[in-house]
Amino acid sequence: MTSPAWAATAQRFLHAAALCLGLASTAHAANWQSAGFISGGRSQHSATQLPDGRVLVAGGFDGTNALATTRFFDPVAQTWTDGPSLPTTARRGHTATLLRNGELLIAGGANEAGAIGTTLTFDVQTGQFTAAGNLVGPRSHHTATLLQDGRVFVMGGDQNGSALSVATLYDPTTRTWKQNTHTLTAGRRNHSATLLPNGHVLVAGGENAAGALAEAWIWNPANGQWTAGPPLPSGARWGHTATLLPGGRVLIAGGRGAAGTYHAQADIYDSSTGTWAASVPHAPRTRHAATLLPDGRVLLTGGDDAAGYVAASAIYSPGSGFAAYPALIWPRREHNALLLNTGTVLVTGGVWPSGALMYVETNHPAEPRQRPTATLPEDRKDHQATRLPSGNVLVTGGLLASAPGTPNAGALRYRPEVGAGSAVWLATAAMIQPRQSHTQTLLPGTGTHGRVLVAGGFSGPQGWQDSAEIYDEATNAWTRTLPMLHKHSGHTATLLADGSVLVAGGSDGPQASAYTETYAPAGNQWQAAGSMGSQREFHTATLLADGRVLVAGGWADSPSSGALASVEFYDPATRQWSAGPAMAQPRYGHTALPLPDGRVLVLDRDLSNADIFDPAANAWSPAAPSPSPRGGYTATVLPDGRVLVAGGGTPVGGSTVHTARAELFDPARNTWTRTADLSQACAHHSATLLASGGVLLAGCGASLFDEPVSPASRPPAITSAGPVPLVAGAPLALAGLRFTGDSEGGSGGANQSASNTPLLSLQSVNGGPVHWLAAQVSDATSFTSRSLPALQAGWHRATLYVNGMASGSMLLPVEPPAMAAPDAPTGVTTTPGNAQVTVSWQAPAGGTPPTSYTVTAQPGGASCTVQAPATSCTVTGLTNGVTYTFTVTAHNAGGSASAPPTGGVAPAPGGSGDPGGLQPVPTLSDWSLLLLAAWMALTGWQMYRRARLLK
């Protein structure tokens, strides 16, 4: 067995042993978690987050040979897959720099034959490497710095034992290299190079044949000249890290000194004054990694010291110095610690006592918080809340604390804090109809304001509702739609890929319903969508990536009363329902959440169990239940893919005791973690994801759940986007501030090439898969993407990430596809009556479904119109004895289609449509009165049952 193979086997064995002994579980409790294995150990590799969100690990050293293999890591699924091999040659000690055009530049390195001068670019869209010319001098263990103008500055390095003083520049627009005209007097390797806020580059320390260096130099990209800076105050060092802090200071940490000693002091360079501040003590280490976090702290991991390999971590907080941080699971040096867009730190590879390390681990250093916000005017529960394109949140209906048994029509808008402005609740027009257990759906549209469809629900004395209304934030007004075809309460409403809304099931009064219908906003039309295979209310309906809707569980009254485990799919393309794989157990009142990887997480109504549906496998698998079962909670998928589960209550005696407990569920790892509690105990509240990535929790007062970024002015900000609506195949252009952040994306140390290239994602406001957009070009204030993919109709969150910091998301619209005209009706028949003719037909067998039909008589043009799915209509006002032909025309927003005219038919007295004289007026018999009394009793029981189900 070769040494690398033996090392890999040993690592697997020791990891299993650690699990058995409880060592790994201790590390997990300390916040570091396993993220699988790279296929074979490696050190001196590169790890870069690509524009599609994945991480590319390239090259490295397995302890014997340089590597040409690459691996992709998916941060959402937490999985590893093979990537394309590096062409031409294996390499280690190279650099990898993400360019402003979205390509990845891999430069230099070394292998068994010596230093390498070739360079490559990797295009994430094609998945291919392309030659990018040769460095001015082959080299490894150099630095590569992305400049403000998009060029890459490569400095120093090792050339087969000689330290280089030559710097070279790469121009992505011409794909060429050229030598910098000015050269340092002394060569160096294992130094650091840091891009300063003014665009200059600070090169510090390093070593050559003469030993470690204490020099610091400033390079000016405008003229290519070097200026000597003050030397490192703690003396010469190499193998250190250099991190640009918020505000422009540079933290130089660790490394080895002139006599081989390990540095225990960190030096801080102030770029505004060109001087060094007082040194800060820390535990000695070298060949470690340093990662700047979104909150301005710096995480040091691994390395080695006089005692050997280091597992300890430390965290630096500006103004307070270093503090201990949970140790890595495995000691390592020459690894890579990459900050992902989610704020998670990914540690890959490195060297440990048994050789090259294949083990990967992650950590999420941010400390979530719950903080107060604008006071909710009055506590409420069982309401609905929806984020609008303006960034405001619309809250409607439910039960107020002052009238706990009466659904209300009140509405509010929450305006989040913007800059120095405080959050506030805005006066909002009340709904036309009071509602509880209604649905609320953000409709497709354009502009900065949105329209929201509120449908159905229960209105107390006014009963179950077939009414629906639309709120328009631009006018702060409500408008009724046409009534739904059926009453719905405790139903679901799902925005489909074509921009229509599917309303399914719920209670129609006496019992749960199987009825479904769709609403077309363009034509203000409701249309039957068939019946589900089972009656159900308090079920869930989730839009899948393929456009189908997954309906799961619920409560049924017939043929027997109880919770359901059954699953059905609705296919909008065929408007048909089909059975799906049943859940492991029946559920109602549960929660279903579309995850970024396309799966669906289902949490039971009391969190005592959970399942995940995988559409690719068409199968369910169990998920870990919450360690704290309770009902009345909220569950929100966060931008990083974790799920915030907050609040709820548990029955104690005859009442429910609310809790402030909050947890984070990680679907990729199937783990639950306690997080910051709510400001106060609450149940049956709402939780809404805001533009900032935080969550508004409203009901028992209001509070915000988020992760701090310090200072608040650091994240990028999108100020405009276009063209809108988004169009597949066209680019998306963003304008804004701080698109290249205020620091580099890495530590600046050798083999950790720094980059502050922005990453852009799009995700539907309804959740589900994330679309990453590679850049054509980007700079500090603009980003132009490559071609947009086809997207589902509706609103999509555009979020730009720099160095793990997210911009506030901007909602961008995608218009529904143009609707095709319907096919013509068939099978038209006529039935004459007295001065009228009833015309019947069959709906079109294919094509786009019609929303209405018109029947026109000739001669004269008399007509009648009915809404689909009706298939008959009576034309009145005709002349008896006159022969007429009738044309039936189907309509929808895409156009019309007509059946051929019928043969002639003449209305006449005494026809089938003639009332034929006087008819008795119906009166209530004794039996009718008994039936009415029974119906009233049944309605009362249904209201009681409903209250029990909602608990």
CSV table of N, CA, C and O in Angstrom, one decimal, residues 600-675:
chain,number,residue,atom,x,y,z
A,600,VAL,N,-37.9,18.8,0.0
A,600,VAL,CA,-39.0,19.5,0.8
A,600,VAL,C,-38.9,18.9,2.3
A,600,VAL,O,-39.0,17.7,2.4
A,601,LEU,N,-38.8,19.8,3.2
A,601,LEU,CA,-38.7,19.4,4.6
A,601,LEU,C,-40.1,19.5,5.2
A,601,LEU,O,-40.8,20.6,5.1
A,602,VAL,N,-40.6,18.5,5.9
A,602,VAL,CA,-41.9,18.5,6.5
A,602,VAL,C,-41.7,18.3,8.0
A,602,VAL,O,-41.1,17.3,8.4
A,603,LEU,N,-42.2,19.2,8.8
A,603,LEU,CA,-42.1,19.2,10.3
A,603,LEU,C,-43.5,18.9,10.8
A,603,LEU,O,-44.4,19.6,10.4
A,604,ASP,N,-43.6,18.0,11.7
A,604,ASP,CA,-44.9,17.6,12.3
A,604,ASP,C,-45.4,18.8,13.1
A,604,ASP,O,-44.7,19.7,13.5
A,605,ARG,N,-46.8,18.9,13.3
A,605,ARG,CA,-47.4,20.0,13.9
A,605,ARG,C,-46.9,20.2,15.3
A,605,ARG,O,-46.9,21.3,15.9
A,606,ASP,N,-46.3,19.1,16.0
A,606,ASP,CA,-45.7,19.3,17.3
A,606,ASP,C,-44.2,19.1,17.3
A,606,ASP,O,-43.6,18.9,18.4
A,607,LEU,N,-43.6,19.0,16.2
A,607,LEU,CA,-42.2,18.8,16.0
A,607,LEU,C,-41.7,17.5,16.5
A,607,LEU,O,-40.5,17.3,16.7
A,608,SER,N,-42.6,16.5,16.8
A,608,SER,CA,-42.1,15.3,17.4
A,608,SER,C,-41.5,14.3,16.3
A,608,SER,O,-40.9,13.3,16.6
A,609,ASN,N,-41.7,14.7,15.0
A,609,ASN,CA,-41.1,13.9,13.9
A,609,ASN,C,-41.0,14.8,12.7
A,609,ASN,O,-41.6,15.9,12.7
A,610,ALA,N,-40.2,14.3,11.8
A,610,ALA,CA,-40.0,15.1,10.5
A,610,ALA,C,-39.6,14.2,9.4
A,610,ALA,O,-39.0,13.1,9.7
A,611,ASP,N,-39.9,14.6,8.2
A,611,ASP,CA,-39.5,13.8,7.0
A,611,ASP,C,-39.0,14.8,5.9
A,611,ASP,O,-39.3,16.0,6.0
A,612,ILE,N,-38.2,14.2,5.0
A,612,ILE,CA,-37.8,15.0,3.8
A,612,ILE,C,-38.1,14.3,2.6
A,612,ILE,O,-37.9,13.1,2.5
A,613,PHE,N,-38.8,15.0,1.6
A,613,PHE,CA,-39.1,14.4,0.4
A,613,PHE,C,-38.1,14.8,-0.7
A,613,PHE,O,-37.8,16.0,-0.8
A,614,ASP,N,-37.6,13.8,-1.4
A,614,ASP,CA,-36.6,14.1,-2.5
A,614,ASP,C,-37.3,13.8,-3.8
A,614,ASP,O,-37.6,12.7,-4.2
A,615,PRO,N,-37.6,14.9,-4.6
A,615,PRO,CA,-38.3,14.7,-5.9
A,615,PRO,C,-37.5,13.8,-6.9
A,615,PRO,O,-38.1,13.1,-7.7
A,616,ALA,N,-36.2,13.9,-6.8
A,616,ALA,CA,-35.4,13.1,-7.7
A,616,ALA,C,-35.6,11.6,-7.5
A,616,ALA,O,-35.6,10.8,-8.4
A,617,ALA,N,-35.7,11.2,-6.2
A,617,ALA,CA,-35.9,9.8,-5.9
A,617,ALA,C,-37.4,9.5,-5.7
A,617,ALA,O,-37.7,8.3,-5.6
A,618,ASN,N,-38.3,10.5,-5.7
A,618,ASN,CA,-39.7,10.3,-5.5
A,618,ASN,C,-39.9,9.5,-4.2
A,618,ASN,O,-40.7,8.6,-4.2
A,619,ALA,N,-39.2,9.9,-3.1
A,619,ALA,CA,-39.2,9.1,-1.9
A,619,ALA,C,-39.1,10.0,-0.7
A,619,ALA,O,-38.5,11.1,-0.8
A,620,TRP,N,-39.6,9.5,0.4
A,620,TRP,CA,-39.4,10.2,1.7
A,620,TRP,C,-38.3,9.5,2.5
A,620,TRP,O,-38.1,8.3,2.4
A,621,SER,N,-37.7,10.3,3.4
A,621,SER,CA,-36.7,9.8,4.3
A,621,SER,C,-36.9,10.5,5.6
A,621,SER,O,-37.3,11.7,5.6
A,622,PRO,N,-36.6,9.8,6.8
A,622,PRO,CA,-36.9,10.5,8.0
A,622,PRO,C,-35.8,11.5,8.3
A,622,PRO,O,-34.7,11.4,7.9
A,623,ALA,N,-36.2,12.6,9.0
A,623,ALA,CA,-35.3,13.6,9.5
A,623,ALA,C,-35.4,13.6,11.0
A,623,ALA,O,-36.3,13.2,11.6
A,624,ALA,N,-34.3,14.2,11.6
A,624,ALA,CA,-34.3,14.2,13.1
A,624,ALA,C,-35.4,15.1,13.7
A,624,ALA,O,-35.6,16.2,13.1
A,625,PRO,N,-36.1,14.7,14.7
A,625,PRO,CA,-37.1,15.5,15.3
A,625,PRO,C,-36.5,16.6,16.2
A,625,PRO,O,-35.3,16.4,16.6
A,626,SER,N,-37.2,17.6,16.5
A,626,SER,CA,-36.7,18.6,17.4
A,626,SER,C,-36.6,18.1,18.8
A,626,SER,O,-37.4,17.2,19.3
A,627,PRO,N,-35.5,18.5,19.5
A,627,PRO,CA,-35.4,18.0,20.9
A,627,PRO,C,-36.4,18.6,21.8
A,627,PRO,O,-36.5,18.3,23.0
A,628,SER,N,-37.2,19.6,21.3
A,628,SER,CA,-38.2,20.3,22.2
A,628,SER,C,-39.5,20.3,21.4
A,628,SER,O,-39.9,21.3,20.8
A,629,PRO,N,-40.3,19.2,21.5
A,629,PRO,CA,-41.6,19.2,20.8
A,629,PRO,C,-42.5,20.3,21.3
A,629,PRO,O,-42.6,20.5,22.5
A,630,ARG,N,-43.3,20.9,20.3
A,630,ARG,CA,-44.2,21.9,20.7
A,630,ARG,C,-45.0,22.3,19.4
A,630,ARG,O,-44.6,22.0,18.3
A,631,GLY,N,-46.2,22.9,19.6
A,631,GLY,CA,-47.0,23.3,18.5
A,631,GLY,C,-47.0,24.8,18.4
A,631,GLY,O,-46.5,25.5,19.3
A,632,GLY,N,-47.6,25.3,17.3
A,632,GLY,CA,-47.8,26.8,17.2
A,632,GLY,C,-46.5,27.5,16.9
A,632,GLY,O,-46.4,28.7,17.1
A,633,TYR,N,-45.5,26.8,16.4
A,633,TYR,CA,-44.2,27.4,16.1
A,633,TYR,C,-44.2,28.0,14.7
A,633,TYR,O,-45.1,27.8,14.0
A,634,THR,N,-43.1,28.7,14.4
A,634,THR,CA,-42.9,29.1,13.0
A,634,THR,C,-41.6,28.5,12.5
A,634,THR,O,-40.7,28.2,13.3
A,635,ALA,N,-41.5,28.2,11.2
A,635,ALA,CA,-40.3,27.6,10.6
A,635,ALA,C,-40.0,28.4,9.4
A,635,ALA,O,-40.8,28.6,8.5
A,636,THR,N,-38.7,28.9,9.3
A,636,THR,CA,-38.3,29.8,8.2
A,636,THR,C,-36.9,29.3,7.6
A,636,THR,O,-36.0,29.1,8.4
A,637,VAL,N,-36.9,29.1,6.3
A,637,VAL,CA,-35.6,28.8,5.7
A,637,VAL,C,-34.8,30.0,5.6
A,637,VAL,O,-35.2,31.0,4.9
A,638,LEU,N,-33.6,30.0,6.2
A,638,LEU,CA,-32.7,31.2,6.1
A,638,LEU,C,-31.8,31.1,4.8
A,638,LEU,O,-31.8,30.1,4.2
A,639,PRO,N,-31.2,32.3,4.5
A,639,PRO,CA,-30.4,32.3,3.3
A,639,PRO,C,-29.3,31.3,3.2
A,639,PRO,O,-28.9,30.9,2.1
A,640,ASP,N,-28.8,30.8,4.4
A,640,ASP,CA,-27.7,29.8,4.4
A,640,ASP,C,-28.2,28.4,4.3
A,640,ASP,O,-27.5,27.4,4.4
A,641,GLY,N,-29.6,28.2,4.2
A,641,GLY,CA,-30.1,26.9,4.0
A,641,GLY,C,-30.6,26.2,5.3
A,641,GLY,O,-31.3,25.2,5.3
A,642,ARG,N,-30.2,26.8,6.5
A,642,ARG,CA,-30.7,26.3,7.7
A,642,ARG,C,-32.1,26.8,8.0
A,642,ARG,O,-32.6,27.7,7.3
A,643,VAL,N,-32.8,26.1,8.9
A,643,VAL,CA,-34.2,26.4,9.2
A,643,VAL,C,-34.3,26.9,10.6
A,643,VAL,O,-33.9,26.3,11.6
A,644,LEU,N,-34.9,28.2,10.8
A,644,LEU,CA,-35.1,28.7,12.1
A,644,LEU,C,-36.5,28.3,12.6
A,644,LEU,O,-37.5,28.6,11.9
A,645,VAL,N,-36.5,27.6,13.7
A,645,VAL,CA,-37.8,27.1,14.3
A,645,VAL,C,-37.9,27.9,15.6
A,645,VAL,O,-37.1,27.8,16.5
A,646,ALA,N,-39.0,28.7,15.7
A,646,ALA,CA,-39.1,29.7,16.8
A,646,ALA,C,-40.4,29.6,17.5
A,646,ALA,O,-41.5,29.5,16.9
A,647,GLY,N,-40.4,29.7,18.8
A,647,GLY,CA,-41.6,29.8,19.6
A,647,GLY,C,-42.4,28.5,19.6
A,647,GLY,O,-42.0,27.5,19.3
A,648,GLY,N,-43.7,28.7,20.0
A,648,GLY,CA,-44.6,27.6,20.1
A,648,GLY,C,-45.2,27.5,21.5
A,648,GLY,O,-45.0,28.3,22.4
A,649,GLY,N,-45.9,26.4,21.7
A,649,GLY,CA,-46.5,26.1,23.0
A,649,GLY,C,-46.7,24.7,23.2
A,649,GLY,O,-46.8,23.9,22.3
A,650,THR,N,-46.8,24.3,24.5
A,650,THR,CA,-47.1,22.9,24.8
A,650,THR,C,-48.3,22.9,25.8
A,650,THR,O,-48.5,23.8,26.6
A,651,PRO,N,-49.2,21.9,25.6
A,651,PRO,CA,-50.4,21.8,26.5
A,651,PRO,C,-50.0,21.4,27.9
A,651,PRO,O,-49.2,20.5,28.1
A,652,VAL,N,-50.5,22.2,28.9
A,652,VAL,CA,-50.3,21.8,30.3
A,652,VAL,C,-51.6,22.0,31.0
A,652,VAL,O,-52.2,23.1,31.1
A,653,GLY,N,-52.2,20.9,31.4
A,653,GLY,CA,-53.5,20.9,32.0
A,653,GLY,C,-54.5,21.3,30.9
A,653,GLY,O,-54.5,20.7,29.8
A,654,GLY,N,-55.3,22.3,31.1
A,654,GLY,CA,-56.3,22.7,30.1
A,654,GLY,C,-55.9,23.9,29.3
A,654,GLY,O,-56.7,24.4,28.6
A,655,SER,N,-54.6,24.3,29.5
A,655,SER,CA,-54.2,25.5,28.8
A,655,SER,C,-52.9,25.2,28.0
A,655,SER,O,-52.3,24.1,28.2
A,656,THR,N,-52.4,26.2,27.2
A,656,THR,CA,-51.2,26.0,26.5
A,656,THR,C,-50.1,27.0,27.1
A,656,THR,O,-50.4,28.2,27.2
A,657,VAL,N,-48.9,26.5,27.4
A,657,VAL,CA,-47.9,27.3,27.9
A,657,VAL,C,-46.9,27.6,26.7
A,657,VAL,O,-46.4,26.7,26.1
A,658,HIS,N,-46.8,28.9,26.5
A,658,HIS,CA,-45.9,29.4,25.4
A,658,HIS,C,-44.5,29.3,25.7
A,658,HIS,O,-44.1,29.4,26.9
A,659,THR,N,-43.6,29.2,24.7
A,659,THR,CA,-42.2,29.2,24.9
A,659,THR,C,-41.5,30.2,24.1
A,659,THR,O,-42.0,30.6,23.0
A,660,ALA,N,-40.3,30.7,24.5
A,660,ALA,CA,-39.5,31.6,23.7
A,660,ALA,C,-38.3,30.8,23.0
A,660,ALA,O,-37.5,31.5,22.3
A,661,ARG,N,-38.3,29.5,23.1
A,661,ARG,CA,-37.2,28.7,22.6
A,661,ARG,C,-37.1,28.9,21.1
A,661,ARG,O,-38.1,28.9,20.4
A,662,ALA,N,-35.9,28.9,20.6
A,662,ALA,CA,-35.6,28.9,19.2
A,662,ALA,C,-34.5,28.0,18.9
A,662,ALA,O,-33.5,27.8,19.7
A,663,GLU,N,-34.6,27.3,17.7
A,663,GLU,CA,-33.6,26.3,17.3
A,663,GLU,C,-33.3,26.5,15.8
A,663,GLU,O,-34.1,27.0,15.1
A,664,LEU,N,-32.1,26.0,15.4
A,664,LEU,CA,-31.7,26.0,14.0
A,664,LEU,C,-31.6,24.5,13.6
A,664,LEU,O,-30.8,23.7,14.2
A,665,PHE,N,-32.3,24.1,12.5
A,665,PHE,CA,-32.2,22.8,12.0
A,665,PHE,C,-31.4,22.9,10.7
A,665,PHE,O,-31.6,23.7,9.8
A,666,ASP,N,-30.4,22.0,10.6
A,666,ASP,CA,-29.5,22.0,9.4
A,666,ASP,C,-29.9,20.7,8.6
A,666,ASP,O,-29.6,19.6,9.0
A,667,PRO,N,-30.6,20.9,7.5
A,667,PRO,CA,-31.1,19.8,6.7
A,667,PRO,C,-29.9,18.9,6.1
A,667,PRO,O,-30.1,17.7,6.0
A,668,ALA,N,-28.8,19.6,5.8
A,668,ALA,CA,-27.7,18.8,5.2
A,668,ALA,C,-27.1,17.9,6.2
A,668,ALA,O,-26.6,16.8,5.9
A,669,ARG,N,-27.0,18.3,7.5
A,669,ARG,CA,-26.4,17.5,8.5
A,669,ARG,C,-27.4,16.8,9.4
A,669,ARG,O,-27.1,16.0,10.2
A,670,ASN,N,-28.7,17.1,9.2
A,670,ASN,CA,-29.8,16.5,10.0
A,670,ASN,C,-29.6,16.7,11.5
A,670,ASN,O,-29.7,15.8,12.3
A,671,THR,N,-29.2,18.0,11.9
A,671,THR,CA,-28.9,18.3,13.3
A,671,THR,C,-29.7,19.5,13.7
A,671,THR,O,-30.0,20.4,12.9
A,672,TRP,N,-30.0,19.6,15.0
A,672,TRP,CA,-30.7,20.7,15.6
A,672,TRP,C,-29.7,21.4,16.6
A,672,TRP,O,-28.9,20.7,17.3
A,673,THR,N,-29.7,22.7,16.6
A,673,THR,CA,-28.8,23.5,17.5
A,673,THR,C,-29.6,24.6,18.1
A,673,THR,O,-30.4,25.3,17.5
A,674,ARG,N,-29.5,24.7,19.4
A,674,ARG,CA,-30.2,25.8,20.2
A,674,ARG,C,-29.6,27.2,19.7
A,674,ARG,O,-28.4,27.3,19.5
A,675,THR,N,-30.4,28.2,19.6
A,675,THR,CA,-30.0,29.5,19.2
A,675,THR,C,-30.7,30.5,20.1
A,675,THR,O,-31.4,30.1,21.1
